[in-house]
GROMACS .gro file of C-alpha atoms in nm:
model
  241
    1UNK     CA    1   9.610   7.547   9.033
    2UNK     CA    2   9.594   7.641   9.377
    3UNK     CA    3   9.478   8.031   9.520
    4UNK     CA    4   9.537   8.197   9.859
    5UNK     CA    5   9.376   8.539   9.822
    6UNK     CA    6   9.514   8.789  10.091
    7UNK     CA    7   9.534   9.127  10.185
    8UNK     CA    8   9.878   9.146  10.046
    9UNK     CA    9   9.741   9.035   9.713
   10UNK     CA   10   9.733   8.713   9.585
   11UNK     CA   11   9.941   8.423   9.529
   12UNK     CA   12   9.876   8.115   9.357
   13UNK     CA   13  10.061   7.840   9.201
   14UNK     CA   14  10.017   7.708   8.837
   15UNK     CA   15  10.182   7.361   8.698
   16UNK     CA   16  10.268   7.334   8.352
   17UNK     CA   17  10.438   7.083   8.146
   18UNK     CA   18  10.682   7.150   7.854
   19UNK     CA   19  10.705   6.878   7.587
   20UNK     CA   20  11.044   6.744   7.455
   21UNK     CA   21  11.274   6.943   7.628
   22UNK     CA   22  11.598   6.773   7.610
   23UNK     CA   23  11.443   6.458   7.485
   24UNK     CA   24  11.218   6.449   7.788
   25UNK     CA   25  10.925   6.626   7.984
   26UNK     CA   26  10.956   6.891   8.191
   27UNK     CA   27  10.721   7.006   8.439
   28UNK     CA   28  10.747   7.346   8.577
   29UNK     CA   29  10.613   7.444   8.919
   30UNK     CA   30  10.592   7.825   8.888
   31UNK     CA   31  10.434   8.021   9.236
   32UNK     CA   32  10.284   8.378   9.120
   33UNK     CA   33  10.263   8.659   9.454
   34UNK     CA   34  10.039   8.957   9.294
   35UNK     CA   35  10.110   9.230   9.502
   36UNK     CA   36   9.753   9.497   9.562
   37UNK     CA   37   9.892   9.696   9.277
   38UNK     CA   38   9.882   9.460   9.032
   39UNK     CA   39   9.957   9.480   8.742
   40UNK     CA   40  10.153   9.837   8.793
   41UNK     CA   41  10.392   9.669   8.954
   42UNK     CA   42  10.587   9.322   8.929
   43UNK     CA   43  10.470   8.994   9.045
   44UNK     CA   44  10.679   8.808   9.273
   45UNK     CA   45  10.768   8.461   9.017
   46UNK     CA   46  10.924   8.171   9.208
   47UNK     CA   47  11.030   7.887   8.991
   48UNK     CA   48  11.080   7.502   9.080
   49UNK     CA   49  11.168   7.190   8.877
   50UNK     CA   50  11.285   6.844   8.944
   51UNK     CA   51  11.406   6.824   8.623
   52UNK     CA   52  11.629   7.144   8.614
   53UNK     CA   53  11.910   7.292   8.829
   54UNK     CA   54  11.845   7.527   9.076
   55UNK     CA   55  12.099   7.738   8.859
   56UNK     CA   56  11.844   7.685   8.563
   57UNK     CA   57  11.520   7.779   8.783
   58UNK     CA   58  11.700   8.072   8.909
   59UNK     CA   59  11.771   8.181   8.525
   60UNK     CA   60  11.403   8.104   8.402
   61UNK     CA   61  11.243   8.317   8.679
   62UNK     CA   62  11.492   8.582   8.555
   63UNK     CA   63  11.402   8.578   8.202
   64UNK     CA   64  11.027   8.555   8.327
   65UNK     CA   65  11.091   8.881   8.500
   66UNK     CA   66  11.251   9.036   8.226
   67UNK     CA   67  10.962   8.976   8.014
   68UNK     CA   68  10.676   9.065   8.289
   69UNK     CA   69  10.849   9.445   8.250
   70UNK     CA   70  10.766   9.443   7.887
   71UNK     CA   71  10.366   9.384   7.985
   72UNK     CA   72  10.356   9.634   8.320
   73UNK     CA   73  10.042   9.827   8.374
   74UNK     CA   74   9.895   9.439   8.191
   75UNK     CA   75   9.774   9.170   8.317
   76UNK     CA   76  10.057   8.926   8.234
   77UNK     CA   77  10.022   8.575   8.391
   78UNK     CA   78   9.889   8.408   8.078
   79UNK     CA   79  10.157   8.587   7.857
   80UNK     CA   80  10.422   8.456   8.061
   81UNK     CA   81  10.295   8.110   8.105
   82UNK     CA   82  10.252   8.084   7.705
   83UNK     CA   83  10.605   8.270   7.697
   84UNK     CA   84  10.791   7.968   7.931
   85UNK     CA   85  10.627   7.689   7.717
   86UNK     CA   86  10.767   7.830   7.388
   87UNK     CA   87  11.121   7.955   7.492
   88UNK     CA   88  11.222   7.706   7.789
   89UNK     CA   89  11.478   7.563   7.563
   90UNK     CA   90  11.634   7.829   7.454
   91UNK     CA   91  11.676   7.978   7.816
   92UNK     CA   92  11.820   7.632   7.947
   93UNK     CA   93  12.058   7.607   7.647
   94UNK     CA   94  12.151   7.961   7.725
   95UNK     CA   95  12.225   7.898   8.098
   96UNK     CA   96  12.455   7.570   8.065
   97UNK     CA   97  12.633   7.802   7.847
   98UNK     CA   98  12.640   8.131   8.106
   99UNK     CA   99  12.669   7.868   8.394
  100UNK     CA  100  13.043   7.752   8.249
  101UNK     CA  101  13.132   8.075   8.202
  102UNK     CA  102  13.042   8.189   8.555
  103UNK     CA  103  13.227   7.830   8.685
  104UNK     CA  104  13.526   7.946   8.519
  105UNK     CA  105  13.549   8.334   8.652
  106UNK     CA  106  13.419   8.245   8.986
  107UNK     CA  107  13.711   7.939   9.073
  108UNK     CA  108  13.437   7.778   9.277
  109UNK     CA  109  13.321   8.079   9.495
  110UNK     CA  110  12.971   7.947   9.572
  111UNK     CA  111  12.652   8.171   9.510
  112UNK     CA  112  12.577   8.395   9.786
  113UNK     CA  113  12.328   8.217  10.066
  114UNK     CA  114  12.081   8.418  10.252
  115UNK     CA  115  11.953   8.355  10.605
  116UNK     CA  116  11.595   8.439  10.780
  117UNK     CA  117  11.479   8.464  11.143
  118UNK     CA  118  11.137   8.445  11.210
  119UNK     CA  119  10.967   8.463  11.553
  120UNK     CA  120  10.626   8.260  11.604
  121UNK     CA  121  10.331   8.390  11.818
  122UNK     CA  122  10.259   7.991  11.903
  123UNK     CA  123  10.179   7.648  11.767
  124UNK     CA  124   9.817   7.534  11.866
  125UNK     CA  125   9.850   7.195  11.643
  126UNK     CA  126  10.224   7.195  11.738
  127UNK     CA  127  10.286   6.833  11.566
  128UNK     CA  128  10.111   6.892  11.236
  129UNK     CA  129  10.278   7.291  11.212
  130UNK     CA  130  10.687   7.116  11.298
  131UNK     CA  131  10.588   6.837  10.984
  132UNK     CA  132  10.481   7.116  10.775
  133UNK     CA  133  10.752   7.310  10.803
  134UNK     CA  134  11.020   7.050  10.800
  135UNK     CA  135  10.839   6.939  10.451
  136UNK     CA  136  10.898   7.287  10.329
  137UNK     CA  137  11.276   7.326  10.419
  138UNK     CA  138  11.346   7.013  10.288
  139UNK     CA  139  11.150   7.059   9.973
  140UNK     CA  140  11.310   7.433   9.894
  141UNK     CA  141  11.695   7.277  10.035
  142UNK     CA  142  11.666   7.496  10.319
  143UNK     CA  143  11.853   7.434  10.629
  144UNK     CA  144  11.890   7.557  10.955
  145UNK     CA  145  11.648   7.530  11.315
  146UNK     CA  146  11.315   7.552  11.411
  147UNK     CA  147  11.393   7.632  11.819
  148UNK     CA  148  11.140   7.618  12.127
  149UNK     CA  149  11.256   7.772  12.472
  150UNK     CA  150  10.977   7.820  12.675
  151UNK     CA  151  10.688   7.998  12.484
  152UNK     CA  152  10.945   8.116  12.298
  153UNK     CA  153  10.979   7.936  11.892
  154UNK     CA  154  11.229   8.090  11.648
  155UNK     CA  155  11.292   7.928  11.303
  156UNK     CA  156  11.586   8.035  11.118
  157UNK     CA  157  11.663   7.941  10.786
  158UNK     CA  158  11.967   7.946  10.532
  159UNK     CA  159  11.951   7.834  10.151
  160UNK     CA  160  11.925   8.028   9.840
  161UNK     CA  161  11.764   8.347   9.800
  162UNK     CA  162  11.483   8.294   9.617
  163UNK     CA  163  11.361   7.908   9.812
  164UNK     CA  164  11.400   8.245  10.089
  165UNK     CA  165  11.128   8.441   9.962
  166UNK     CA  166  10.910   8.143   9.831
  167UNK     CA  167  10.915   7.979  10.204
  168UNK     CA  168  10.798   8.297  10.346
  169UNK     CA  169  10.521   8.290  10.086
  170UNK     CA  170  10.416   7.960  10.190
  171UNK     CA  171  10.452   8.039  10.576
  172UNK     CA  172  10.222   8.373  10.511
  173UNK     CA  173   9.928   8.187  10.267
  174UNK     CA  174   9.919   7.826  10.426
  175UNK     CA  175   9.684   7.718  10.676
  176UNK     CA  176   9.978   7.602  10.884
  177UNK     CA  177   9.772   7.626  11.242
  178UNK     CA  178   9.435   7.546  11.401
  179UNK     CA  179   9.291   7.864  11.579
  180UNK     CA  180   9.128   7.825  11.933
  181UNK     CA  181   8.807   7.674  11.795
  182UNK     CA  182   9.040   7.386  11.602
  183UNK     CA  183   8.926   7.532  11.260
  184UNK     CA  184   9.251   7.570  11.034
  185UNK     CA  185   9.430   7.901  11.044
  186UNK     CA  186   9.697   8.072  10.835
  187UNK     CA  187   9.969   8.227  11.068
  188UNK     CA  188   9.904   8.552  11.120
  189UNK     CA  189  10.084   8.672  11.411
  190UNK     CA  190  10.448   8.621  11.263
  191UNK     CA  191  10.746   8.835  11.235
  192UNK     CA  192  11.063   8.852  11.037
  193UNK     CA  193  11.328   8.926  11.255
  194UNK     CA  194  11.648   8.927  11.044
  195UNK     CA  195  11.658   8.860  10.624
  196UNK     CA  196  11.996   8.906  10.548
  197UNK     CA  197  12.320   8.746  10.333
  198UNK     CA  198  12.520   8.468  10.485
  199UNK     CA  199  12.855   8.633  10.551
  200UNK     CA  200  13.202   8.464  10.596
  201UNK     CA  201  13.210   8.421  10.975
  202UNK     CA  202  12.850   8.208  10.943
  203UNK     CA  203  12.893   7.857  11.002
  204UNK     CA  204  12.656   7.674  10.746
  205UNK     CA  205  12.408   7.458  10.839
  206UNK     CA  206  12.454   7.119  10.723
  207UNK     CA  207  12.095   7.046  10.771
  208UNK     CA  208  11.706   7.130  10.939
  209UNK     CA  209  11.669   7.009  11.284
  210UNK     CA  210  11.353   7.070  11.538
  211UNK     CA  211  11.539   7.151  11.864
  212UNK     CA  212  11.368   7.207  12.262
  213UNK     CA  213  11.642   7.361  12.488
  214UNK     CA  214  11.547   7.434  12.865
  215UNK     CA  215  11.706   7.749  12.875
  216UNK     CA  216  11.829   8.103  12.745
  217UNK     CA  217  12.225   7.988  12.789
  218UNK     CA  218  12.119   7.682  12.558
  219UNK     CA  219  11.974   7.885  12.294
  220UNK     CA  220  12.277   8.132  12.317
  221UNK     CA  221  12.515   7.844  12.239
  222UNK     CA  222  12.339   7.726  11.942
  223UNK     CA  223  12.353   8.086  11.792
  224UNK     CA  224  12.736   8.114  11.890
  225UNK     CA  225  12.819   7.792  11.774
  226UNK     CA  226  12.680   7.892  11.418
  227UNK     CA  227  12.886   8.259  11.421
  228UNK     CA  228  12.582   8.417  11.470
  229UNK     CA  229  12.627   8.555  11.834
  230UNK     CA  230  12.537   8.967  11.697
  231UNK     CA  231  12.223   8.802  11.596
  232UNK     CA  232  12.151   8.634  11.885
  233UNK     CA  233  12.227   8.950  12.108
  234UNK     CA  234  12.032   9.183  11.879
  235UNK     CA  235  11.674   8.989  11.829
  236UNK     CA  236  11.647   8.727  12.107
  237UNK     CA  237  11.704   8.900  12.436
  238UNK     CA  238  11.407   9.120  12.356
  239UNK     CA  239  11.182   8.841  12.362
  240UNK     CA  240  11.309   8.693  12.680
  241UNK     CA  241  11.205   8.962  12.896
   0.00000   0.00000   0.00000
């Protein structure tokens, strides 16, 4: 059980295991954002599991959600965490049975991937903040760049929607940095750029790669290269000058 109080509310993440599911154990990582106006309005519910498809996380958070509605103006973490041990089963069975269907309508058309541009103030412990958040791309299957041109650093993501929205969690409540006395810091001068769906003239990355390039042209080519040249010309030259 881990807490990172904010002034955007608070998120924290819980572990729980459920017993014989599919003749085996499954443990549930489940990452709870409580907005200020908690509980009159929904939590933010992130949902990961070795043992389950992404497909299947995806459908448990839904269900969670579904059932967080029925308790608004509650508070509703415990209620949900007692309602995910009892009817995990019965939502997985559900989903391999949903999940064919959708196979069958959707002739292979893959699930629609979102991309994310941030821009970062700095890196004070440079090393230590690149491992961190090549740990968290690669544990959420995200893929894309993390870019330094001059003072200049741009990550930009691509992966599911939701390992999206739980990697900006982590970015906002993690002490990622060091601040100028070398105590840890969370990273609070940040900015989204750009959250938006991968369209058909995006290249997709194959994978996340920590790249230096000497100058604008460089940077330029790596966004063209990917299809993403309106991108490129709408968010970067602003930072150049």
């Amino acid at each position: 059980f881990f807490c990172f109080p904010e002034t955007h509310g608070i998120s924290f993440r819980i572990q729980i295991t459920v017993k014989e599911l599919l003749d085996t154990d499954v443990l549930l990582k489940l990452l709870f954002h409580l907005p200020v106006n908690y509980p009159s309005t929904l939590p933010d519910i992130s949902v990961n599991s070795d043992q389950l498809t992404r497909a299947q996380c995806v459908d448990v958070k839904e269900k969670l959600l579904e059932q967080a509605k029925k308790h608004l103006s509650e508070p509703m973490v415990h209620d949900l965490i007692l309602w995910v041990q009892q009817h995990l089963k019965d939502v997985i069975k559900q989903s391999a049975t949903v999940y064919k269907e959708k196979t069958t309508l959707s002739k292979g058309t893959e699930d629609c991937i979102w991309m994310l541009l941030l821009h970062l103030d700095h890196m004070r412990a440079k090393a230590k903040y690149v491992k961190t958040v090549e740990k968290w791309a690669s544990n959420l299957r995200l893929t894309g760049r993390l870019m330094f041109m001059g003072k200049i650093i741009l990550i930009l993501l691509q992966g599911d929607r939701s390992s999206i929205k739980e990697y900006l969690i982590l970015q906002k409540t993690s002490k990622v940095d060091v601040d100028s006395s070398g105590k840890k810091c969370k990273e609070k001068m940040m900015r989204v750029l750009c959250e938006t769906e991968v369209e058909s003239q995006h290249k997709r990355f194959q994978t996340f790669e920590v790249k230096e390039y000497s100058a604008p042209e460089e940077l330029q080519k790596e966004f063209e290269t990917a299809g993403l040249t309106t991108l490129f010309s709408e968010f970067v030259p602003p930072l150049l000058k």
